[in-house]
Coordinates of C-alpha atoms in Angstrom, one line a residue:
M1 CA 210.4 51.3 100.2
P2 CA 206.6 52.1 100.0
N3 CA 204.3 49.6 98.3
I4 CA 203.4 50.9 94.8
V5 CA 199.8 50.5 93.6
A6 CA 200.3 52.0 90.1
V7 CA 203.1 53.7 88.3
S8 CA 202.8 56.4 85.6
T9 CA 205.5 58.2 83.7
D10 CA 205.6 61.2 86.1
S11 CA 204.5 59.9 89.5
Q12 CA 203.9 56.9 91.8
I13 CA 200.8 56.2 93.8
T14 CA 201.6 54.5 97.1
E15 CA 199.3 52.3 99.0
Q16 CA 198.8 55.0 101.6
M17 CA 197.9 57.6 99.0
F18 CA 195.5 55.1 97.4
E19 CA 193.9 54.4 100.8
A20 CA 193.6 58.1 101.5
L21 CA 192.0 58.7 98.1
N22 CA 189.5 55.9 98.7
Q23 CA 188.6 57.3 102.1
Q24 CA 188.0 60.8 100.7
L25 CA 185.9 59.4 97.9
L26 CA 183.9 57.4 100.3
Q27 CA 183.3 60.5 102.5
L28 CA 182.2 62.3 99.4
Q29 CA 179.7 59.6 98.5
I30 CA 178.3 59.7 102.0
A31 CA 178.0 63.5 101.9
N32 CA 176.3 63.2 98.5
A33 CA 173.8 60.7 99.8
H34 CA 172.9 63.0 102.7
A35 CA 172.7 66.0 100.3
K36 CA 170.4 64.0 97.9
R37 CA 168.1 63.1 100.8
E38 CA 167.9 66.7 102.0
F39 CA 167.4 67.9 98.4
A40 CA 164.5 65.4 97.9
T41 CA 162.9 66.4 101.1
M42 CA 163.1 70.0 100.2
L43 CA 161.4 69.2 96.9
Q44 CA 158.6 67.3 98.6
E45 CA 158.5 65.8 102.1
D46 CA 158.1 62.1 101.2
L47 CA 160.2 62.1 98.0
P48 CA 162.9 59.4 98.0
P49 CA 166.5 60.4 97.3
A50 CA 166.6 58.2 94.2
A51 CA 164.0 60.5 92.6
V52 CA 166.5 63.4 92.5
P53 CA 168.7 62.2 89.6
V54 CA 165.6 61.1 87.7
L55 CA 164.0 64.5 88.0
A56 CA 167.4 66.2 87.1
L57 CA 167.6 64.2 83.9
A58 CA 164.0 65.0 83.0
L59 CA 164.7 68.7 83.6
Q60 CA 167.9 68.6 81.5
H61 CA 166.5 66.5 78.6
D62 CA 162.8 67.1 77.7
Q63 CA 161.1 64.0 76.3
I64 CA 163.9 61.7 77.5
S65 CA 163.0 58.1 77.2
Q66 CA 162.5 56.0 80.3
F67 CA 165.0 53.5 78.9
E68 CA 167.6 56.2 78.6
I69 CA 167.1 57.3 82.2
A70 CA 167.5 53.7 83.3
E71 CA 170.7 53.3 81.3
R72 CA 172.3 56.6 82.5
L73 CA 171.4 55.9 86.2
M74 CA 172.1 52.2 85.9
V75 CA 168.8 51.3 87.6
D76 CA 166.4 48.5 86.7
K77 CA 163.4 49.4 84.7
A78 CA 160.9 48.3 87.3
S79 CA 162.4 50.5 90.0
L80 CA 162.6 53.4 87.6
S81 CA 159.0 52.9 86.6
R82 CA 157.9 53.0 90.3
L83 CA 159.9 56.3 90.8
V84 CA 158.4 57.8 87.6
T85 CA 154.9 56.9 88.8
R86 CA 155.6 58.5 92.2
L87 CA 157.0 61.7 90.5
E88 CA 154.0 61.7 88.2
A89 CA 151.6 61.5 91.1
A90 CA 153.4 64.3 92.8
G91 CA 152.9 66.5 89.7
F92 CA 156.7 66.6 88.8
L93 CA 156.7 64.4 85.6
T94 CA 154.5 63.6 82.7
R95 CA 154.7 60.4 80.6
T96 CA 153.8 60.2 76.9
L97 CA 154.2 57.4 74.4
D98 CA 156.6 58.1 71.6
S99 CA 154.8 59.1 68.4
E100 CA 157.1 57.0 66.2
D101 CA 157.5 54.0 68.5
R102 CA 154.6 53.3 70.8
R103 CA 156.7 51.0 73.0
V104 CA 158.9 53.9 74.1
T105 CA 157.8 56.1 77.0
R106 CA 158.9 59.7 77.0
I107 CA 159.4 61.6 80.3
S108 CA 159.1 65.4 80.7
A109 CA 159.3 67.6 83.8
T110 CA 156.4 69.8 84.6
E111 CA 156.4 73.5 85.4
L112 CA 155.9 72.6 89.1
A113 CA 159.1 70.5 88.9
A114 CA 161.1 73.3 87.3
S115 CA 159.8 75.8 89.8
R116 CA 160.5 73.7 92.9
W117 CA 163.9 72.6 91.5
E118 CA 165.0 76.2 90.9
S119 CA 164.0 77.2 94.4
V120 CA 165.7 74.2 96.0
M121 CA 168.8 74.7 93.8
Q122 CA 169.1 78.3 94.9
S123 CA 169.1 77.2 98.5
H124 CA 171.6 74.5 97.8
Q125 CA 173.9 76.9 96.0
T126 CA 173.7 79.4 98.9
Q127 CA 174.8 76.6 101.3
W128 CA 177.7 75.6 99.0
K129 CA 178.8 79.2 98.7
A130 CA 178.7 79.6 102.5
R131 CA 180.8 76.5 103.0
M132 CA 183.4 77.5 100.5
Q133 CA 183.5 81.3 101.0
D134 CA 186.9 81.3 102.6
W135 CA 188.5 79.1 99.9
P136 CA 190.9 80.8 97.6
V137 CA 189.6 81.1 94.0
E138 CA 192.6 79.1 92.8
D139 CA 191.6 76.2 95.0
I140 CA 188.1 76.2 93.6
D141 CA 189.4 76.3 90.1
Q142 CA 191.8 73.4 90.8
L143 CA 188.9 71.4 92.4
I144 CA 186.8 72.0 89.3
S145 CA 189.6 70.9 87.0
L146 CA 190.4 67.8 89.0
L147 CA 186.8 66.7 89.3
S148 CA 186.3 67.3 85.6
R149 CA 189.3 65.1 84.9
L150 CA 188.1 62.4 87.2
N151 CA 184.6 62.5 85.6
I152 CA 186.2 62.1 82.2
E153 CA 188.2 59.1 83.4
F154 CA 185.0 57.5 84.8
R155 CA 183.1 58.0 81.6
Q156 CA 185.9 56.4 79.5
R157 CA 185.6 53.1 81.4

C-alpha cells in the first residue's frame, strides 16, 4: 500500500505525488528566478532581479510605504532601502516623507518606470503566448483556477 502524506475527504496524496508536486514547484521557482533576472535586465542592464517585485508593487500601489513593501516581500529594511536607492538613482522610483508621519517613507514609480515596465511586459506576454499557443483554452483556464486556489491557500497561512 502506498505511503499516505495527507488524507482529505475525497482524495489521498501519496508520497510519490507529493514528491512530484515538490519537484514541479521547485522547477517553477527556478524558471521564475530566471524570468525575473531576464525581466530586470530588460528594464535596465545592471538592475538586480530583487528590484523587479519592488518596482511592481510601486507601480501597483502609488505612495506605498517602504515598510509595507518590506512586509509584503518579506525582506529586511536595510536590503530594501539599498534596492530603493538603486531604483531611485536609475530614475524608476521617487521617495517622499509621509505628510502625516515624517518617519514613514512613501515610494512612487516614475513615468520612466511605467513606460519601461509596459514595454518589457509586452515582450514578456508575447513570449508567454508563444509558449502556450498550442495549449487548449480549457487547460489554461484550469491552470489559472488551480494557481488561484494555491495562492489563496498560501495567503491563508
